Amino acid sequence: MQQGIKTTFLLLSDTHAKNGVAVPDLQVDVAIHCGDLTDGSKIHEFETTLALLRSIEAPLKIVIAGNHDFTLDEPVYQEKADTARRLFSITPELMRKEYGHPGDARRLISQEPEGIHFLDEGTHYFRLSNGADLTVYTSPFTPSIEADWGFQYKRGDNHDFAIHSNVDVVITHGPPKGVLDITNSRQRGGCEQLFAAVARARPLLHCFGHIHEGWGGKLVAWRGTEPSENPSHFTDIDNGASSVIETLATIESRQSDSAEIKLEKEFRLRNLTEEGYRRTSHCSQDESPARQGQTTLFVNAAIQSGDEYGRPQLPWVVDIELRKSTNAGLQDLG
């Protein structure tokens, strides 16, 4: 098999325009923000996150929306504006001052010249400056009981994640059900339809956020050469051949931990914090390579802690190999 081109990704999500979010001083090929750029979808919050994205050293920066970024979902924004006027007598002028006109937030992001590409749901193609081709599938949609924030559908309803088998990287706001999606209430917060779509496509990398306490990385080995009829994390993951790279449980002390384990975790967390990111490499010469159709690296890159007052979580730096392009030079083909 021909060796691909090593490509370095910086992954982050759920920054919520918070102060204190830092990105590593590191040159990467592609930076990805998996949504929740803001906390309340206000214009000044978008500006804060855009300043953060500008500080990243990458020729390509891919950005999607999250449920908190509801002004990017214009029908939802209009509905919220109508509700605010009807129930709370908030004037259109005040709404525009805080949130902008419908379409303002999208124009603000789309006009950025610093290699920032805001992507809607779908498949997108890039030729990278390192000489590799990159195919990504993006979707901001997440399930919810009420479905009253941006880019949401009611849990139990079907959403079509049309991920093709030629996709290298899947970028969604929310996690698939069964992988890095356990909430503080010990429930699975991921989406069944998303897991099934990823299990059928078997990309090299799937990155997301949304469930803050699900931060972590896992290299999943797939069972067999074909997905099951109704893929789920019970039937399609070969747990014996899969490996957890890092989760909050591996770096944060628990009450049940022995004194020795607590010290080990404190030392590990201190080292990672000083580094400023969690790095993992899955190229052909590494011990655990990501192989399309066989393994997928899942990363929950949520920066905001699952604890409201917790410190920011670390971004991820990931190395994988992509196909060599026949025509180098960065451009979006989709």
CSV table of C-alpha atoms in Angstrom, one decimal:
chain,number,residue,atom,x,y,z
A,1,MET,CA,0.0,0.0,0.0
A,2,GLN,CA,1.3,3.5,-0.9
A,3,GLN,CA,2.2,5.6,2.1
A,4,GLY,CA,0.0,8.6,2.5
A,5,ILE,CA,1.0,12.2,3.4
A,6,LYS,CA,1.2,12.9,7.2
A,7,THR,CA,-1.3,15.6,8.0
A,8,THR,CA,-1.5,17.3,11.4
A,9,PHE,CA,-4.9,18.4,12.7
A,10,LEU,CA,-5.7,20.7,15.6
A,11,LEU,CA,-9.1,19.8,17.0
A,12,LEU,CA,-11.2,21.9,19.4
A,13,SER,CA,-14.9,22.4,20.1
A,14,ASP,CA,-17.2,24.2,22.6
A,15,THR,CA,-15.0,27.2,23.3
A,16,HIS,CA,-18.2,29.2,24.0
A,17,ALA,CA,-16.3,32.5,23.5
A,18,LYS,CA,-14.8,32.0,27.0
A,19,ASN,CA,-11.8,33.9,28.3
A,20,GLY,CA,-8.8,31.8,29.1
A,21,VAL,CA,-9.1,29.4,26.1
A,22,ALA,CA,-5.6,28.9,24.6
A,23,VAL,CA,-4.4,27.3,21.5
A,24,PRO,CA,-1.0,25.7,21.1
A,25,ASP,CA,1.8,27.7,19.5
A,26,LEU,CA,2.1,25.0,16.8
A,27,GLN,CA,2.0,24.9,13.0
A,28,VAL,CA,-0.6,22.4,11.8
A,29,ASP,CA,-2.0,21.6,8.4
A,30,VAL,CA,-5.7,21.8,9.3
A,31,ALA,CA,-7.5,23.3,12.3
A,32,ILE,CA,-11.1,22.2,13.1
A,33,HIS,CA,-13.7,23.8,15.4
A,34,CYS,CA,-16.6,21.5,15.9
A,35,GLY,CA,-19.2,24.1,17.0
A,36,ASP,CA,-20.5,26.1,19.9
A,37,LEU,CA,-18.4,29.0,19.0
A,38,THR,CA,-20.5,31.1,21.4
A,39,ASP,CA,-22.5,30.8,24.6
A,40,GLY,CA,-25.5,32.9,23.6
A,41,SER,CA,-24.9,33.5,19.9
A,42,LYS,CA,-24.2,37.2,20.4
A,43,ILE,CA,-22.2,39.1,17.8
A,44,HIS,CA,-19.4,40.0,20.2
A,45,GLU,CA,-19.0,36.3,21.1
A,46,PHE,CA,-18.5,35.4,17.4
A,47,GLU,CA,-15.9,38.1,17.2
A,48,THR,CA,-14.1,36.7,20.3
A,49,THR,CA,-13.9,33.2,18.7
A,50,LEU,CA,-12.8,34.6,15.3
A,51,ALA,CA,-9.9,36.2,17.1
A,52,LEU,CA,-9.0,32.9,18.6
A,53,LEU,CA,-9.2,31.2,15.2
A,54,ARG,CA,-7.0,33.8,13.7
A,55,SER,CA,-4.3,33.0,16.2
A,56,ILE,CA,-4.0,29.4,15.0
A,57,GLU,CA,-1.2,28.7,12.6
A,58,ALA,CA,-2.9,26.7,9.9
A,59,PRO,CA,-3.5,27.4,6.2
A,60,LEU,CA,-7.0,25.8,6.5
A,61,LYS,CA,-9.4,26.3,9.4
A,62,ILE,CA,-12.7,24.5,9.2
A,63,VAL,CA,-15.6,25.7,11.4
A,64,ILE,CA,-19.1,24.4,11.9
A,65,ALA,CA,-21.9,25.6,14.1
A,66,GLY,CA,-23.3,24.2,17.3
A,67,ASN,CA,-26.6,24.4,19.1
A,68,HIS,CA,-25.6,27.5,21.0
A,69,ASP,CA,-24.8,29.3,17.7
A,70,PHE,CA,-28.5,29.7,17.0
A,71,THR,CA,-28.3,32.9,15.0
A,72,LEU,CA,-26.6,30.9,12.3
A,73,ASP,CA,-29.8,28.9,12.1
A,74,GLU,CA,-31.9,31.7,10.7
A,75,PRO,CA,-35.4,30.2,11.1
A,76,VAL,CA,-34.6,29.4,14.8
A,77,TYR,CA,-33.2,32.9,15.3
A,78,GLN,CA,-36.4,34.5,13.8
A,79,GLU,CA,-38.6,32.3,16.1
A,80,LYS,CA,-36.6,33.3,19.2
A,81,ALA,CA,-36.8,36.9,18.2
A,82,ASP,CA,-40.6,36.7,17.8
A,83,THR,CA,-40.9,34.9,21.2
A,84,ALA,CA,-38.7,37.5,22.9
A,85,ARG,CA,-40.8,40.3,21.5
A,86,ARG,CA,-44.1,38.6,22.3
A,87,LEU,CA,-43.4,37.3,25.8
A,88,PHE,CA,-40.8,39.7,27.1
A,89,SER,CA,-41.4,42.9,25.1
A,90,ILE,CA,-37.8,42.9,23.9
A,91,THR,CA,-37.7,45.3,20.9
A,92,PRO,CA,-36.2,44.4,17.5
A,93,GLU,CA,-33.6,47.1,18.0
A,94,LEU,CA,-32.3,45.5,21.2
A,95,MET,CA,-32.2,42.1,19.5
A,96,ARG,CA,-30.2,43.5,16.6
A,97,LYS,CA,-27.8,45.3,19.0
A,98,GLU,CA,-27.0,42.0,20.8
A,99,TYR,CA,-27.4,39.4,18.0
A,100,GLY,CA,-27.3,41.4,14.7
A,101,HIS,CA,-29.8,41.1,11.9
A,102,PRO,CA,-30.6,37.6,10.5
A,103,GLY,CA,-27.6,36.6,8.5
A,104,ASP,CA,-25.1,39.0,10.2
A,105,ALA,CA,-23.3,36.3,12.1
A,106,ARG,CA,-23.0,34.1,9.1
A,107,ARG,CA,-21.6,37.0,7.0
A,108,LEU,CA,-19.1,37.8,9.8
A,109,ILE,CA,-17.6,34.3,9.7
A,110,SER,CA,-17.9,33.9,5.9
A,111,GLN,CA,-16.0,37.1,5.2
A,112,GLU,CA,-12.9,36.1,7.2
A,113,PRO,CA,-9.8,36.1,5.0
A,114,GLU,CA,-7.6,34.1,7.4
A,115,GLY,CA,-8.2,30.6,5.8
A,116,ILE,CA,-11.4,30.2,7.8
A,117,HIS,CA,-14.1,28.1,6.0
A,118,PHE,CA,-17.5,28.0,7.7
A,119,LEU,CA,-19.2,24.8,6.4
A,120,ASP,CA,-22.9,23.8,6.4
A,121,GLU,CA,-24.0,20.2,6.5
A,122,GLY,CA,-22.6,18.2,3.6
A,123,THR,CA,-19.5,16.8,1.9
A,124,HIS,CA,-16.6,19.2,1.1
A,125,TYR,CA,-13.3,18.6,-0.7
A,126,PHE,CA,-10.0,20.3,-0.2
A,127,ARG,CA,-6.5,20.1,-1.7
A,128,LEU,CA,-4.1,20.9,1.1
A,129,SER,CA,-0.9,22.9,1.0
A,130,ASN,CA,1.1,19.8,2.2
A,131,GLY,CA,0.1,18.0,-1.1
A,132,ALA,CA,-2.8,15.9,0.3
A,133,ASP,CA,-6.4,15.6,-0.6
A,134,LEU,CA,-9.0,16.0,2.2
A,135,THR,CA,-12.6,15.0,2.0
A,136,VAL,CA,-14.8,16.0,5.0
A,137,TYR,CA,-18.4,15.5,6.0
A,138,THR,CA,-19.8,18.2,8.3
A,139,SER,CA,-23.0,18.5,10.3
A,140,PRO,CA,-24.0,20.8,13.1
A,141,PHE,CA,-27.2,18.9,14.0
A,142,THR,CA,-27.8,17.3,17.4
A,143,PRO,CA,-30.7,15.5,19.0
A,144,SER,CA,-32.7,17.2,21.8
A,145,ILE,CA,-35.8,16.6,23.8
A,146,GLU,CA,-37.2,20.1,23.0
A,147,ALA,CA,-35.2,20.9,19.8
A,148,ASP,CA,-35.5,24.6,20.5
A,149,TRP,CA,-31.8,25.7,20.0
A,150,GLY,CA,-30.0,25.9,16.7
A,151,PHE,CA,-29.5,23.0,14.4
A,152,GLN,CA,-31.5,20.5,16.5
A,153,TYR,CA,-34.0,17.7,15.8
A,154,LYS,CA,-36.2,15.9,18.4
A,155,ARG,CA,-34.5,12.8,19.9
A,156,GLY,CA,-36.2,9.8,18.3
A,157,ASP,CA,-36.7,11.5,15.0
A,158,ASN,CA,-34.6,10.4,12.1
A,159,HIS,CA,-31.9,12.7,10.7
A,160,ASP,CA,-30.1,11.7,7.6
A,161,PHE,CA,-26.3,11.9,8.0
A,162,ALA,CA,-25.3,11.2,4.4
A,163,ILE,CA,-21.7,10.2,5.0
A,164,HIS,CA,-20.0,8.6,2.0
A,165,SER,CA,-17.3,5.9,2.2
A,166,ASN,CA,-14.8,8.2,0.5
A,167,VAL,CA,-14.9,10.7,3.5
A,168,ASP,CA,-11.6,11.0,5.4
A,169,VAL,CA,-12.8,13.1,8.3
A,170,VAL,CA,-16.3,13.5,9.8
A,171,ILE,CA,-16.9,16.7,11.7
A,172,THR,CA,-20.1,17.0,13.7
A,173,HIS,CA,-21.1,19.0,16.7
A,174,GLY,CA,-22.5,16.1,18.7
A,175,PRO,CA,-21.1,12.6,19.3
A,176,PRO,CA,-22.3,9.3,18.0
A,177,LYS,CA,-24.2,7.2,20.5
A,178,GLY,CA,-21.8,4.9,22.3
A,179,VAL,CA,-18.5,6.7,21.9
A,180,LEU,CA,-17.2,9.5,24.2
A,181,ASP,CA,-20.8,10.6,24.9
A,182,ILE,CA,-21.5,9.7,28.6
A,183,THR,CA,-23.0,12.7,30.4
A,184,ASN,CA,-22.7,13.7,34.1
A,185,SER,CA,-26.0,11.9,34.7
A,186,ARG,CA,-24.4,8.7,33.3
A,187,GLN,CA,-26.6,8.7,30.2
A,188,ARG,CA,-25.5,8.3,26.6
A,189,GLY,CA,-26.0,11.7,25.0
A,190,GLY,CA,-24.9,10.7,21.4
A,191,CYS,CA,-27.0,10.1,18.3
A,192,GLU,CA,-27.9,6.6,17.1
A,193,GLN,CA,-28.4,7.7,13.5
A,194,LEU,CA,-25.0,9.4,13.5
A,195,PHE,CA,-23.3,6.2,14.9
A,196,ALA,CA,-24.9,4.1,12.2
A,197,ALA,CA,-23.8,6.5,9.4
A,198,VAL,CA,-20.2,6.6,10.7
A,199,ALA,CA,-20.1,2.8,11.1
A,200,ARG,CA,-21.1,2.4,7.5
A,201,ALA,CA,-18.6,5.0,6.2
A,202,ARG,CA,-15.7,4.0,8.5
A,203,PRO,CA,-13.7,7.2,8.1
A,204,LEU,CA,-10.1,7.8,9.4
A,205,LEU,CA,-11.2,10.4,11.9
A,206,HIS,CA,-14.5,11.6,13.6
A,207,CYS,CA,-14.2,14.7,15.7
A,208,PHE,CA,-17.0,16.4,17.7
A,209,GLY,CA,-17.8,18.0,21.1
A,210,HIS,CA,-21.2,19.0,22.6
A,211,ILE,CA,-21.0,16.6,25.6
A,212,HIS,CA,-18.3,18.4,27.5
A,213,GLU,CA,-17.7,15.7,30.0
A,214,GLY,CA,-17.1,13.2,27.2
A,215,TRP,CA,-13.7,14.8,26.3
A,216,GLY,CA,-11.2,12.2,25.1
A,217,GLY,CA,-9.9,10.0,22.3
A,218,LYS,CA,-10.6,6.4,21.3
A,219,LEU,CA,-9.3,4.4,18.4
A,220,VAL,CA,-12.2,2.1,17.4
A,221,ALA,CA,-11.6,-1.1,15.5
A,222,TRP,CA,-14.6,-2.2,13.4
A,223,ARG,CA,-15.9,-5.7,13.4
A,224,GLY,CA,-15.7,-7.5,10.0
A,225,THR,CA,-15.4,-5.9,6.6
A,226,GLU,CA,-19.1,-4.8,6.4
A,227,PRO,CA,-21.3,-3.0,9.0
A,228,SER,CA,-24.2,-4.9,10.5
A,229,GLU,CA,-27.8,-4.3,9.2
A,230,ASN,CA,-28.6,-1.9,12.0
A,231,PRO,CA,-25.2,-0.6,13.2
A,232,SER,CA,-24.8,0.2,16.9
A,233,HIS,CA,-21.9,0.5,19.4
A,234,PHE,CA,-23.0,-2.9,20.7
A,235,THR,CA,-22.8,-4.8,17.4
A,236,ASP,CA,-20.2,-3.0,15.3
A,237,ILE,CA,-17.2,-2.1,17.5
A,238,ASP,CA,-14.6,-4.7,18.2
A,239,ASN,CA,-13.9,-3.7,21.8
A,240,GLY,CA,-11.0,-6.1,22.2
A,241,ALA,CA,-9.1,-4.5,19.4
A,242,SER,CA,-10.1,-0.9,20.2
A,243,SER,CA,-8.1,1.3,22.6
A,244,VAL,CA,-8.9,4.3,24.7
A,245,ILE,CA,-6.2,7.0,24.2
A,246,GLU,CA,-7.3,9.4,26.9
A,247,THR,CA,-10.5,10.4,28.8
A,248,LEU,CA,-11.1,12.6,31.8
A,249,ALA,CA,-11.1,9.3,33.8
A,250,THR,CA,-7.5,8.7,32.9
A,251,ILE,CA,-6.3,12.2,34.1
A,252,GLU,CA,-8.7,13.3,36.8
A,253,SER,CA,-8.8,11.8,40.3
A,254,ARG,CA,-11.8,9.9,41.4
A,255,GLN,CA,-12.8,9.1,45.0
A,256,SER,CA,-12.3,5.4,44.4
A,257,ASP,CA,-8.6,5.9,43.3
A,258,SER,CA,-5.8,4.8,45.5
A,259,ALA,CA,-3.3,7.4,46.7
A,260,GLU,CA,-0.8,6.1,44.2
A,261,ILE,CA,-3.2,6.4,41.3
A,262,LYS,CA,-4.2,9.9,42.3
A,263,LEU,CA,-0.5,10.9,42.3
A,264,GLU,CA,0.0,9.4,38.9
A,265,LYS,CA,-3.0,11.2,37.5
A,266,GLU,CA,-1.9,14.5,39.0
A,267,PHE,CA,1.5,14.1,37.4
A,268,ARG,CA,0.0,13.2,34.0
A,269,LEU,CA,-2.5,16.1,34.1
A,270,ARG,CA,0.3,18.6,35.1
A,271,ASN,CA,2.5,17.5,32.2
A,272,LEU,CA,-0.4,17.7,29.7
A,273,THR,CA,-1.4,21.1,31.0
A,274,GLU,CA,2.1,22.4,30.6
A,275,GLU,CA,2.2,21.0,27.0
A,276,GLY,CA,-1.1,22.7,26.3
A,277,TYR,CA,-2.7,20.0,24.2
A,278,ARG,CA,-3.1,16.2,23.9
A,279,ARG,CA,-1.2,14.7,20.9
A,280,THR,CA,-1.8,11.4,19.3
A,281,SER,CA,-0.4,10.0,16.0
A,282,HIS,CA,-2.0,7.2,13.9
A,283,CYS,CA,0.1,7.1,10.7
A,284,SER,CA,1.2,3.9,8.9
A,285,GLN,CA,4.4,3.6,10.8
A,286,ASP,CA,2.8,4.2,14.2
A,287,GLU,CA,1.9,1.3,16.6
A,288,SER,CA,-1.9,2.0,16.1
A,289,PRO,CA,-2.5,3.4,12.6
A,290,ALA,CA,-5.9,4.7,11.5
A,291,ARG,CA,-6.9,2.7,8.4
A,292,GLN,CA,-9.9,3.6,6.4
A,293,GLY,CA,-12.5,0.9,6.5
A,294,GLN,CA,-10.8,-0.8,9.5
A,295,THR,CA,-10.3,1.7,12.3
A,296,THR,CA,-11.6,5.2,13.1
A,297,LEU,CA,-10.1,7.6,15.6
A,298,PHE,CA,-12.9,9.3,17.6
A,299,VAL,CA,-12.1,12.6,19.4
A,300,ASN,CA,-14.3,14.6,21.7
A,301,ALA,CA,-12.5,17.9,21.6
A,302,ALA,CA,-14.8,19.9,23.9
A,303,ILE,CA,-12.8,22.7,25.6
A,304,GLN,CA,-15.4,23.9,28.1
A,305,SER,CA,-15.4,21.7,31.1
A,306,GLY,CA,-18.4,19.5,32.0
A,307,ASP,CA,-18.1,21.2,35.5
A,308,GLU,CA,-19.4,24.7,35.2
A,309,TYR,CA,-16.5,26.1,37.2
A,310,GLY,CA,-13.8,23.6,35.9
A,311,ARG,CA,-10.7,24.7,34.0
A,312,PRO,CA,-10.8,24.6,30.2
A,313,GLN,CA,-10.0,21.2,28.7
A,314,LEU,CA,-7.2,20.6,26.3
A,315,PRO,CA,-7.4,20.7,22.5
A,316,TRP,CA,-6.2,17.7,20.5
A,317,VAL,CA,-3.4,17.5,18.0
A,318,VAL,CA,-3.8,14.5,15.7
A,319,ASP,CA,-1.6,13.1,13.0
A,320,ILE,CA,-3.1,10.8,10.3
A,321,GLU,CA,-2.2,10.1,6.7
A,322,LEU,CA,-4.2,11.3,3.7
A,323,ARG,CA,-4.0,10.5,0.0
A,324,LYS,CA,-1.5,12.4,-2.1
A,325,SER,CA,-3.2,15.0,-4.3
A,326,THR,CA,-2.6,15.2,-8.0
A,327,ASN,CA,-2.6,19.0,-7.8
A,328,ALA,CA,-1.2,20.7,-4.6
A,329,GLY,CA,-2.4,24.1,-3.4
A,330,LEU,CA,-5.3,24.7,-1.0
A,331,GLN,CA,-8.8,25.0,-2.4
A,332,ASP,CA,-12.3,24.0,-1.5
A,333,LEU,CA,-13.8,21.9,-4.3
A,334,GLY,CA,-17.2,21.4,-2.8
